[in-house]
Amino acid sequence: MLLTACVVGVLHVPCSSANGRIFFGDEKPDAEANGAPFFGFVRDGAGGGVPEAQVTLESREAKTRLVLQTDKLGHFYFSGFRKEFDPRRVQLGCGKTGYRLVAKRLQPPRGKPTAKTPIEVHCTLEKIAAE
């Protein structure tokens, strides 16, 4: 099992990553309290996953900045901010040392989204050529 450190605001919380899902300590996410989950991939220009890339989700409304790390396939998952916060107002960042950001986007849900409809995230990074 891969152990990483997640940062929520200024609070450091031990967590583990399993198939891209993030679980904090021994607690499972409170699905009823959470709003829309965020999931997606960080890929390189050829479409391959970028492992250990950082994905930043920031909700000024929730006064929370969360930094996640992708798994070995470049995948990540976050169970969502509290349901009273609008997921469309979340700011997205992606990066990794030795790479530059080429593209990032939050994919809006299809059809009639609810407060719990998952939000898909796409990031593309390009390896920086050594000089």
mmCIF file of N, CA and C in Angstrom:
data_model
loop_
_atom_site.group_PDB
_atom_site.id
_atom_site.type_symbol
_atom_site.label_atom_id
_atom_site.label_comp_id
_atom_site.label_asym_id
_atom_site.label_seq_id
_atom_site.Cartn_x
_atom_site.Cartn_y
_atom_site.Cartn_z
ATOM 1 N N MET A 1 0.842 -1.165 0.000
ATOM 2 C CA MET A 1 0.000 0.000 0.000
ATOM 3 C C MET A 1 0.892 1.234 0.000
ATOM 4 N N LEU A 2 0.591 2.205 -0.837
ATOM 5 C CA LEU A 2 1.363 3.424 -0.971
ATOM 6 C C LEU A 2 0.870 4.432 0.043
ATOM 7 N N LEU A 3 1.748 4.935 0.873
ATOM 8 C CA LEU A 3 1.383 5.952 1.847
ATOM 9 C C LEU A 3 1.913 7.287 1.376
ATOM 10 N N THR A 4 1.059 8.298 1.407
ATOM 11 C CA THR A 4 1.442 9.646 1.024
ATOM 12 C C THR A 4 0.949 10.598 2.093
ATOM 13 N N ALA A 5 1.297 11.839 1.988
ATOM 14 C CA ALA A 5 0.791 12.848 2.916
ATOM 15 C C ALA A 5 -0.100 13.785 2.128
ATOM 16 N N CYS A 6 -1.313 13.971 2.586
ATOM 17 C CA CYS A 6 -2.244 14.884 1.941
ATOM 18 C C CYS A 6 -2.269 16.174 2.741
ATOM 19 N N VAL A 7 -2.457 17.286 2.062
ATOM 20 C CA VAL A 7 -2.504 18.569 2.731
ATOM 21 C C VAL A 7 -3.893 19.138 2.535
ATOM 22 N N VAL A 8 -4.554 19.456 3.619
ATOM 23 C CA VAL A 8 -5.850 20.110 3.576
ATOM 24 C C VAL A 8 -5.660 21.404 4.334
ATOM 25 N N GLY A 9 -5.648 22.526 3.605
ATOM 26 C CA GLY A 9 -5.328 23.789 4.245
ATOM 27 C C GLY A 9 -3.917 23.696 4.787
ATOM 28 N N VAL A 10 -3.758 23.865 6.090
ATOM 29 C CA VAL A 10 -2.443 23.729 6.711
ATOM 30 C C VAL A 10 -2.365 22.465 7.542
ATOM 31 N N LEU A 11 -3.361 21.621 7.454
ATOM 32 C CA LEU A 11 -3.427 20.384 8.227
ATOM 33 C C LEU A 11 -2.815 19.245 7.426
ATOM 34 N N HIS A 12 -1.851 18.545 8.002
ATOM 35 C CA HIS A 12 -1.256 17.379 7.354
ATOM 36 C C HIS A 12 -1.961 16.143 7.884
ATOM 37 N N VAL A 13 -2.517 15.340 6.982
ATOM 38 C CA VAL A 13 -3.286 14.166 7.363
ATOM 39 C C VAL A 13 -2.687 12.948 6.682
ATOM 40 N N PRO A 14 -2.344 11.879 7.421
ATOM 41 C CA PRO A 14 -1.848 10.680 6.746
ATOM 42 C C PRO A 14 -2.960 10.029 5.938
ATOM 43 N N CYS A 15 -2.621 9.544 4.780
ATOM 44 C CA CYS A 15 -3.637 8.890 3.961
ATOM 45 C C CYS A 15 -2.970 7.823 3.112
ATOM 46 N N SER A 16 -3.794 7.009 2.504
ATOM 47 C CA SER A 16 -3.269 6.004 1.585
ATOM 48 C C SER A 16 -4.029 6.096 0.280
ATOM 49 N N SER A 17 -3.382 5.670 -0.777
ATOM 50 C CA SER A 17 -3.997 5.702 -2.091
ATOM 51 C C SER A 17 -4.231 4.267 -2.538
ATOM 52 N N ALA A 18 -5.459 3.965 -2.912
ATOM 53 C CA ALA A 18 -5.797 2.628 -3.393
ATOM 54 C C ALA A 18 -6.630 2.785 -4.648
ATOM 55 N N ASN A 19 -6.074 2.372 -5.765
ATOM 56 C CA ASN A 19 -6.767 2.510 -7.048
ATOM 57 C C ASN A 19 -7.183 3.949 -7.302
ATOM 58 N N GLY A 20 -6.350 4.902 -6.887
ATOM 59 C CA GLY A 20 -6.646 6.299 -7.143
ATOM 60 C C GLY A 20 -7.576 6.933 -6.139
ATOM 61 N N ARG A 21 -8.191 6.165 -5.265
ATOM 62 C CA ARG A 21 -9.081 6.732 -4.255
ATOM 63 C C ARG A 21 -8.252 7.119 -3.043
ATOM 64 N N ILE A 22 -8.641 8.181 -2.386
ATOM 65 C CA ILE A 22 -7.916 8.662 -1.219
ATOM 66 C C ILE A 22 -8.757 8.391 0.022
ATOM 67 N N PHE A 23 -8.168 7.713 0.988
ATOM 68 C CA PHE A 23 -8.832 7.437 2.255
ATOM 69 C C PHE A 23 -7.993 8.044 3.363
ATOM 70 N N PHE A 24 -8.603 8.819 4.240
ATOM 71 C CA PHE A 24 -7.896 9.488 5.320
ATOM 72 C C PHE A 24 -7.899 8.598 6.545
ATOM 73 N N GLY A 25 -6.698 8.169 6.965
ATOM 74 C CA GLY A 25 -6.575 7.312 8.135
ATOM 75 C C GLY A 25 -7.437 6.078 7.970
ATOM 76 N N ASP A 26 -8.168 5.726 9.023
ATOM 77 C CA ASP A 26 -9.061 4.568 8.973
ATOM 78 C C ASP A 26 -10.497 4.969 8.662
ATOM 79 N N GLU A 27 -10.721 6.250 8.405
ATOM 80 C CA GLU A 27 -12.082 6.718 8.174
ATOM 81 C C GLU A 27 -12.431 6.622 6.698
ATOM 82 N N LYS A 28 -13.655 6.242 6.424
ATOM 83 C CA LYS A 28 -14.159 6.261 5.057
ATOM 84 C C LYS A 28 -14.870 7.600 4.871
ATOM 85 N N PRO A 29 -14.886 8.135 3.647
ATOM 86 C CA PRO A 29 -15.545 9.404 3.428
ATOM 87 C C PRO A 29 -17.026 9.336 3.793
ATOM 88 N N ASP A 30 -17.537 10.411 4.360
ATOM 89 C CA ASP A 30 -18.952 10.517 4.702
ATOM 90 C C ASP A 30 -19.697 10.940 3.441
ATOM 91 N N ALA A 31 -20.179 9.973 2.692
ATOM 92 C CA ALA A 31 -20.788 10.231 1.386
ATOM 93 C C ALA A 31 -21.988 11.161 1.477
ATOM 94 N N GLU A 32 -22.726 11.117 2.551
ATOM 95 C CA GLU A 32 -23.901 11.975 2.683
ATOM 96 C C GLU A 32 -23.506 13.436 2.846
ATOM 97 N N ALA A 33 -22.394 13.702 3.527
ATOM 98 C CA ALA A 33 -21.963 15.073 3.774
ATOM 99 C C ALA A 33 -21.238 15.663 2.572
ATOM 100 N N ASN A 34 -20.668 14.814 1.724
ATOM 101 C CA ASN A 34 -19.877 15.298 0.604
ATOM 102 C C ASN A 34 -20.748 15.666 -0.580
ATOM 103 N N GLY A 35 -20.230 16.633 -1.342
ATOM 104 C CA GLY A 35 -20.879 17.019 -2.582
ATOM 105 C C GLY A 35 -20.301 16.214 -3.729
ATOM 106 N N ALA A 36 -20.165 16.870 -4.872
ATOM 107 C CA ALA A 36 -19.685 16.202 -6.081
ATOM 108 C C ALA A 36 -18.242 15.736 -5.937
ATOM 109 N N PRO A 37 -17.962 14.458 -6.242
ATOM 110 C CA PRO A 37 -16.571 13.986 -6.233
ATOM 111 C C PRO A 37 -15.833 14.479 -7.481
ATOM 112 N N PHE A 38 -14.517 14.587 -7.369
ATOM 113 C CA PHE A 38 -13.653 14.963 -8.482
ATOM 114 C C PHE A 38 -12.780 13.758 -8.815
ATOM 115 N N PHE A 39 -12.632 13.465 -10.099
ATOM 116 C CA PHE A 39 -11.779 12.355 -10.510
ATOM 117 C C PHE A 39 -11.180 12.678 -11.868
ATOM 118 N N GLY A 40 -10.116 11.987 -12.214
ATOM 119 C CA GLY A 40 -9.553 12.186 -13.537
ATOM 120 C C GLY A 40 -8.136 11.680 -13.640
ATOM 121 N N PHE A 41 -7.474 12.125 -14.702
ATOM 122 C CA PHE A 41 -6.117 11.698 -15.007
ATOM 123 C C PHE A 41 -5.244 12.906 -15.299
ATOM 124 N N VAL A 42 -3.964 12.749 -15.015
ATOM 125 C CA VAL A 42 -2.949 13.670 -15.507
ATOM 126 C C VAL A 42 -2.169 12.862 -16.535
ATOM 127 N N ARG A 43 -2.136 13.356 -17.770
ATOM 128 C CA ARG A 43 -1.509 12.622 -18.875
ATOM 129 C C ARG A 43 -0.376 13.438 -19.486
ATOM 130 N N ASP A 44 0.516 12.727 -20.176
ATOM 131 C CA ASP A 44 1.566 13.407 -20.935
ATOM 132 C C ASP A 44 1.057 13.642 -22.356
ATOM 133 N N GLY A 45 1.877 14.272 -23.185
ATOM 134 C CA GLY A 45 1.469 14.596 -24.551
ATOM 135 C C GLY A 45 1.115 13.391 -25.396
ATOM 136 N N ALA A 46 1.671 12.216 -25.065
ATOM 137 C CA ALA A 46 1.384 10.988 -25.812
ATOM 138 C C ALA A 46 0.151 10.261 -25.273
ATOM 139 N N GLY A 47 -0.450 10.797 -24.212
ATOM 140 C CA GLY A 47 -1.650 10.177 -23.651
ATOM 141 C C GLY A 47 -1.393 9.232 -22.497
ATOM 142 N N GLY A 48 -0.127 9.038 -22.130
ATOM 143 C CA GLY A 48 0.198 8.165 -20.999
ATOM 144 C C GLY A 48 -0.011 8.869 -19.670
ATOM 145 N N GLY A 49 -0.330 8.104 -18.637
ATOM 146 C CA GLY A 49 -0.517 8.667 -17.308
ATOM 147 C C GLY A 49 0.789 9.172 -16.720
ATOM 148 N N VAL A 50 0.711 10.262 -15.945
ATOM 149 C CA VAL A 50 1.882 10.823 -15.271
ATOM 150 C C VAL A 50 1.784 10.460 -13.793
ATOM 151 N N PRO A 51 2.601 9.507 -13.328
ATOM 152 C CA PRO A 51 2.546 9.116 -11.919
ATOM 153 C C PRO A 51 3.130 10.199 -11.020
ATOM 154 N N GLU A 52 2.624 10.263 -9.799
ATOM 155 C CA GLU A 52 3.105 11.173 -8.761
ATOM 156 C C GLU A 52 3.023 12.642 -9.152
ATOM 157 N N ALA A 53 2.083 12.992 -10.031
ATOM 158 C CA ALA A 53 1.824 14.396 -10.345
ATOM 159 C C ALA A 53 0.941 14.969 -9.238
ATOM 160 N N GLN A 54 1.042 16.268 -9.022
ATOM 161 C CA GLN A 54 0.202 16.915 -8.020
ATOM 162 C C GLN A 54 -1.012 17.534 -8.693
ATOM 163 N N VAL A 55 -2.169 17.305 -8.093
ATOM 164 C CA VAL A 55 -3.418 17.920 -8.531
ATOM 165 C C VAL A 55 -3.900 18.763 -7.364
ATOM 166 N N THR A 56 -4.119 20.055 -7.621
ATOM 167 C CA THR A 56 -4.569 20.966 -6.580
ATOM 168 C C THR A 56 -6.011 21.358 -6.848
ATOM 169 N N LEU A 57 -6.858 21.170 -5.861
ATOM 170 C CA LEU A 57 -8.253 21.603 -5.921
ATOM 171 C C LEU A 57 -8.430 22.634 -4.815
ATOM 172 N N GLU A 58 -8.850 23.841 -5.203
ATOM 173 C CA GLU A 58 -9.003 24.909 -4.218
ATOM 174 C C GLU A 58 -10.417 25.458 -4.263
ATOM 175 N N SER A 59 -11.046 25.492 -3.106
ATOM 176 C CA SER A 59 -12.371 26.082 -2.967
ATOM 177 C C SER A 59 -12.240 27.264 -2.018
ATOM 178 N N ARG A 60 -12.286 28.466 -2.580
ATOM 179 C CA ARG A 60 -12.232 29.659 -1.718
ATOM 180 C C ARG A 60 -13.482 29.734 -0.862
ATOM 181 N N GLU A 61 -14.584 29.262 -1.419
ATOM 182 C CA GLU A 61 -15.850 29.234 -0.695
ATOM 183 C C GLU A 61 -15.728 28.360 0.559
ATOM 184 N N ALA A 62 -15.068 27.210 0.425
ATOM 185 C CA ALA A 62 -14.873 26.302 1.558
ATOM 186 C C ALA A 62 -13.614 26.643 2.355
ATOM 187 N N LYS A 63 -12.841 27.632 1.851
ATOM 188 C CA LYS A 63 -11.577 28.029 2.489
ATOM 189 C C LYS A 63 -10.651 26.822 2.638
ATOM 190 N N THR A 64 -10.579 26.025 1.563
ATOM 191 C CA THR A 64 -9.791 24.793 1.581
ATOM 192 C C THR A 64 -8.987 24.664 0.295
ATOM 193 N N ARG A 65 -7.734 24.279 0.454
ATOM 194 C CA ARG A 65 -6.865 23.962 -0.685
ATOM 195 C C ARG A 65 -6.355 22.550 -0.455
ATOM 196 N N LEU A 66 -6.648 21.673 -1.391
ATOM 197 C CA LEU A 66 -6.307 20.262 -1.262
ATOM 198 C C LEU A 66 -5.303 19.886 -2.339
ATOM 199 N N VAL A 67 -4.224 19.215 -1.946
ATOM 200 C CA VAL A 67 -3.221 18.747 -2.900
ATOM 201 C C VAL A 67 -3.240 17.224 -2.888
ATOM 202 N N LEU A 68 -3.527 16.640 -4.055
ATOM 203 C CA LEU A 68 -3.566 15.187 -4.216
ATOM 204 C C LEU A 68 -2.397 14.743 -5.079
ATOM 205 N N GLN A 69 -2.036 13.487 -4.982
ATOM 206 C CA GLN A 69 -0.982 12.926 -5.821
ATOM 207 C C GLN A 69 -1.577 11.797 -6.651
ATOM 208 N N THR A 70 -1.232 11.779 -7.943
ATOM 209 C CA THR A 70 -1.749 10.725 -8.811
ATOM 210 C C THR A 70 -1.072 9.396 -8.505
ATOM 211 N N ASP A 71 -1.771 8.305 -8.839
ATOM 212 C CA ASP A 71 -1.194 6.973 -8.661
ATOM 213 C C ASP A 71 -0.276 6.656 -9.847
ATOM 214 N N LYS A 72 0.170 5.415 -9.947
ATOM 215 C CA LYS A 72 1.133 5.049 -10.998
ATOM 216 C C LYS A 72 0.550 5.138 -12.406
ATOM 217 N N LEU A 73 -0.781 5.205 -12.523
ATOM 218 C CA LEU A 73 -1.429 5.347 -13.832
ATOM 219 C C LEU A 73 -1.779 6.797 -14.153
ATOM 220 N N GLY A 74 -1.478 7.705 -13.215
ATOM 221 C CA GLY A 74 -1.810 9.110 -13.416
ATOM 222 C C GLY A 74 -3.223 9.454 -12.988
ATOM 223 N N HIS A 75 -3.900 8.560 -12.262
ATOM 224 C CA HIS A 75 -5.288 8.735 -11.841
ATOM 225 C C HIS A 75 -5.364 9.303 -10.426
ATOM 226 N N PHE A 76 -6.430 10.075 -10.173
ATOM 227 C CA PHE A 76 -6.695 10.535 -8.811
ATOM 228 C C PHE A 76 -8.200 10.576 -8.575
ATOM 229 N N TYR A 77 -8.580 10.616 -7.309
ATOM 230 C CA TYR A 77 -9.982 10.684 -6.901
ATOM 231 C C TYR A 77 -10.080 11.462 -5.593
ATOM 232 N N PHE A 78 -11.062 12.359 -5.510
ATOM 233 C CA PHE A 78 -11.353 13.089 -4.277
ATOM 234 C C PHE A 78 -12.855 13.018 -4.060
ATOM 235 N N SER A 79 -13.267 12.635 -2.856
ATOM 236 C CA SER A 79 -14.689 12.388 -2.577
ATOM 237 C C SER A 79 -15.544 13.647 -2.552
ATOM 238 N N GLY A 80 -14.965 14.818 -2.598
ATOM 239 C CA GLY A 80 -15.735 16.048 -2.731
ATOM 240 C C GLY A 80 -15.700 16.933 -1.504
ATOM 241 N N PHE A 81 -15.871 18.231 -1.759
ATOM 242 C CA PHE A 81 -16.028 19.189 -0.678
ATOM 243 C C PHE A 81 -17.429 19.004 -0.114
ATOM 244 N N ARG A 82 -17.743 19.654 0.963
ATOM 245 C CA ARG A 82 -19.085 19.512 1.539
ATOM 246 C C ARG A 82 -20.125 19.941 0.508
ATOM 247 N N LYS A 83 -21.281 19.315 0.560
ATOM 248 C CA LYS A 83 -22.282 19.500 -0.496
ATOM 249 C C LYS A 83 -22.821 20.919 -0.610
ATOM 250 N N GLU A 84 -22.646 21.747 0.424
ATOM 251 C CA GLU A 84 -23.147 23.119 0.323
ATOM 252 C C GLU A 84 -22.235 24.026 -0.508
ATOM 253 N N PHE A 85 -21.063 23.522 -0.926
ATOM 254 C CA PHE A 85 -20.152 24.323 -1.730
ATOM 255 C C PHE A 85 -20.299 23.964 -3.204
ATOM 256 N N ASP A 86 -20.298 24.989 -4.060
ATOM 257 C CA ASP A 86 -20.508 24.815 -5.495
ATOM 258 C C ASP A 86 -19.247 24.247 -6.162
ATOM 259 N N PRO A 87 -19.297 23.021 -6.710
ATOM 260 C CA PRO A 87 -18.105 22.420 -7.327
ATOM 261 C C PRO A 87 -17.650 23.159 -8.586
ATOM 262 N N ARG A 88 -18.530 23.942 -9.199
ATOM 263 C CA ARG A 88 -18.157 24.683 -10.408
ATOM 264 C C ARG A 88 -17.224 25.850 -10.096
ATOM 265 N N ARG A 89 -17.111 26.202 -8.821
ATOM 266 C CA ARG A 89 -16.252 27.324 -8.419
ATOM 267 C C ARG A 89 -14.888 26.858 -7.911
ATOM 268 N N VAL A 90 -14.586 25.584 -8.040
ATOM 269 C CA VAL A 90 -13.304 25.035 -7.589
ATOM 270 C C VAL A 90 -12.221 25.372 -8.616
ATOM 271 N N GLN A 91 -11.077 25.852 -8.128
ATOM 272 C CA GLN A 91 -9.926 26.161 -8.978
ATOM 273 C C GLN A 91 -9.048 24.915 -9.082
ATOM 274 N N LEU A 92 -8.539 24.649 -10.263
ATOM 275 C CA LEU A 92 -7.763 23.444 -10.545
ATOM 276 C C LEU A 92 -6.324 23.791 -10.892
ATOM 277 N N GLY A 93 -5.388 23.009 -10.372
ATOM 278 C CA GLY A 93 -3.982 23.126 -10.741
ATOM 279 C C GLY A 93 -3.388 21.734 -10.897
ATOM 280 N N CYS A 94 -2.440 21.571 -11.824
ATOM 281 C CA CYS A 94 -1.767 20.290 -12.045
ATOM 282 C C CYS A 94 -0.295 20.570 -12.302
ATOM 283 N N GLY A 95 0.575 19.693 -11.811
ATOM 284 C CA GLY A 95 1.992 19.898 -12.067
ATOM 285 C C GLY A 95 2.850 18.760 -11.573
ATOM 286 N N LYS A 96 4.090 18.784 -12.016
ATOM 287 C CA LYS A 96 5.105 17.838 -11.571
ATOM 288 C C LYS A 96 6.458 18.428 -11.940
ATOM 289 N N THR A 97 7.431 18.252 -11.066
ATOM 290 C CA THR A 97 8.784 18.728 -11.338
ATOM 291 C C THR A 97 9.290 18.095 -12.630
ATOM 292 N N GLY A 98 9.854 18.943 -13.508
ATOM 293 C CA GLY A 98 10.373 18.459 -14.784
ATOM 294 C C GLY A 98 9.343 18.480 -15.904
ATOM 295 N N TYR A 99 8.135 18.942 -15.606
ATOM 296 C CA TYR A 99 7.051 19.026 -16.593
ATOM 297 C C TYR A 99 6.479 20.439 -16.598
ATOM 298 N N ARG A 100 5.836 20.797 -17.698
ATOM 299 C CA ARG A 100 5.088 22.056 -17.739
ATOM 300 C C ARG A 100 3.642 21.745 -18.101
ATOM 301 N N LEU A 101 2.743 22.562 -17.606
ATOM 302 C CA LEU A 101 1.315 22.384 -17.859
ATOM 303 C C LEU A 101 0.988 22.826 -19.279
ATOM 304 N N VAL A 102 0.329 21.957 -20.037
ATOM 305 C CA VAL A 102 -0.089 22.262 -21.402
ATOM 306 C C VAL A 102 -1.581 22.596 -21.432
ATOM 307 N N ALA A 103 -2.382 21.813 -20.714
ATOM 308 C CA ALA A 103 -3.831 22.034 -20.716
ATOM 309 C C ALA A 103 -4.442 21.499 -19.428
ATOM 310 N N LYS A 104 -5.524 22.144 -18.999
ATOM 311 C CA LYS A 104 -6.292 21.656 -17.853
ATOM 312 C C LYS A 104 -7.741 22.064 -18.065
ATOM 313 N N ARG A 105 -8.638 21.197 -17.640
ATOM 314 C CA ARG A 105 -10.057 21.554 -17.733
ATOM 315 C C ARG A 105 -10.891 20.683 -16.808
ATOM 316 N N LEU A 106 -11.953 21.284 -16.343
ATOM 317 C CA LEU A 106 -12.981 20.570 -15.593
ATOM 318 C C LEU A 106 -14.072 20.248 -16.593
ATOM 319 N N GLN A 107 -14.386 18.986 -16.761
ATOM 320 C CA GLN A 107 -15.420 18.565 -17.710
ATOM 321 C C GLN A 107 -16.773 18.688 -17.028
ATOM 322 N N PRO A 108 -17.655 19.543 -17.552
ATOM 323 C CA PRO A 108 -18.973 19.645 -16.931
ATOM 324 C C PRO A 108 -19.761 18.352 -17.104
ATOM 325 N N PRO A 109 -20.561 18.002 -16.115
ATOM 326 C CA PRO A 109 -21.371 16.783 -16.221
ATOM 327 C C PRO A 109 -22.388 16.900 -17.354
ATOM 328 N N ARG A 110 -22.715 15.770 -17.950
ATOM 329 C CA ARG A 110 -23.722 15.738 -19.018
ATOM 330 C C ARG A 110 -25.117 15.654 -18.413
ATOM 331 N N GLY A 111 -26.088 16.064 -19.190
ATOM 332 C CA GLY A 111 -27.478 15.954 -18.746
ATOM 333 C C GLY A 111 -27.808 16.945 -17.647
ATOM 334 N N LYS A 112 -28.652 16.518 -16.720
ATOM 335 C CA LYS A 112 -29.063 17.368 -15.607
ATOM 336 C C LYS A 112 -28.254 16.984 -14.373
ATOM 337 N N PRO A 113 -27.157 17.720 -14.103
ATOM 338 C CA PRO A 113 -26.330 17.358 -12.950
ATOM 339 C C PRO A 113 -27.040 17.647 -11.632
ATOM 340 N N THR A 114 -26.689 16.859 -10.635
ATOM 341 C CA THR A 114 -27.165 17.098 -9.274
ATOM 342 C C THR A 114 -25.975 17.595 -8.462
ATOM 343 N N ALA A 115 -26.198 17.880 -7.196
ATOM 344 C CA ALA A 115 -25.116 18.342 -6.321
ATOM 345 C C ALA A 115 -24.061 17.259 -6.114
ATOM 346 N N LYS A 116 -24.383 16.007 -6.456
ATOM 347 C CA LYS A 116 -23.442 14.905 -6.241
ATOM 348 C C LYS A 116 -22.927 14.287 -7.546
ATOM 349 N N THR A 117 -23.229 14.920 -8.695
ATOM 350 C CA THR A 117 -22.753 14.409 -9.972
ATOM 351 C C THR A 117 -21.236 14.554 -10.041
ATOM 352 N N PRO A 118 -20.492 13.485 -10.345
ATOM 353 C CA PRO A 118 -19.024 13.557 -10.390
ATOM 354 C C PRO A 118 -18.513 14.577 -11.410
ATOM 355 N N ILE A 119 -17.409 15.233 -11.053
ATOM 356 C CA ILE A 119 -16.758 16.215 -11.916
ATOM 357 C C ILE A 119 -15.482 15.579 -12.457
ATOM 358 N N GLU A 120 -15.377 15.515 -13.780
ATOM 359 C CA GLU A 120 -14.206 14.915 -14.413
ATOM 360 C C GLU A 120 -13.155 15.991 -14.687
ATOM 361 N N VAL A 121 -11.899 15.667 -14.391
ATOM 362 C CA VAL A 121 -10.787 16.601 -14.544
ATOM 363 C C VAL A 121 -9.788 16.030 -15.545
ATOM 364 N N HIS A 122 -9.328 16.880 -16.460
ATOM 365 C CA HIS A 122 -8.317 16.473 -17.436
ATOM 366 C C HIS A 122 -7.140 17.441 -17.364
ATOM 367 N N CYS A 123 -5.941 16.912 -17.204
ATOM 368 C CA CYS A 123 -4.715 17.717 -17.233
ATOM 369 C C CYS A 123 -3.722 17.063 -18.182
ATOM 370 N N THR A 124 -3.008 17.897 -18.927
ATOM 371 C CA THR A 124 -1.944 17.404 -19.796
ATOM 372 C C THR A 124 -0.659 18.140 -19.441
ATOM 373 N N LEU A 125 0.385 17.366 -19.175
ATOM 374 C CA LEU A 125 1.705 17.910 -18.870
ATOM 375 C C LEU A 125 2.676 17.493 -19.967
ATOM 376 N N GLU A 126 3.675 18.330 -20.196
ATOM 377 C CA GLU A 126 4.701 18.031 -21.193
ATOM 378 C C GLU A 126 6.058 18.051 -20.499
ATOM 379 N N LYS A 127 6.852 17.036 -20.759
ATOM 380 C CA LYS A 127 8.187 16.954 -20.152
ATOM 381 C C LYS A 127 9.048 18.099 -20.687
ATOM 382 N N ILE A 128 9.762 18.758 -19.782
ATOM 383 C CA ILE A 128 10.644 19.857 -20.167
ATOM 384 C C ILE A 128 11.954 19.260 -20.662
ATOM 385 N N ALA A 129 12.368 19.675 -21.853
ATOM 386 C CA ALA A 129 13.612 19.162 -22.436
ATOM 387 C C ALA A 129 14.807 19.705 -21.661
ATOM 388 N N ALA A 130 15.760 18.836 -21.378
ATOM 389 C CA ALA A 130 16.986 19.250 -20.685
ATOM 390 C C ALA A 130 17.838 20.082 -21.631
ATOM 391 N N GLU A 131 18.439 21.129 -21.099
ATOM 392 C CA GLU A 131 19.268 22.010 -21.945
ATOM 393 C C GLU A 131 20.713 21.619 -21.886
#
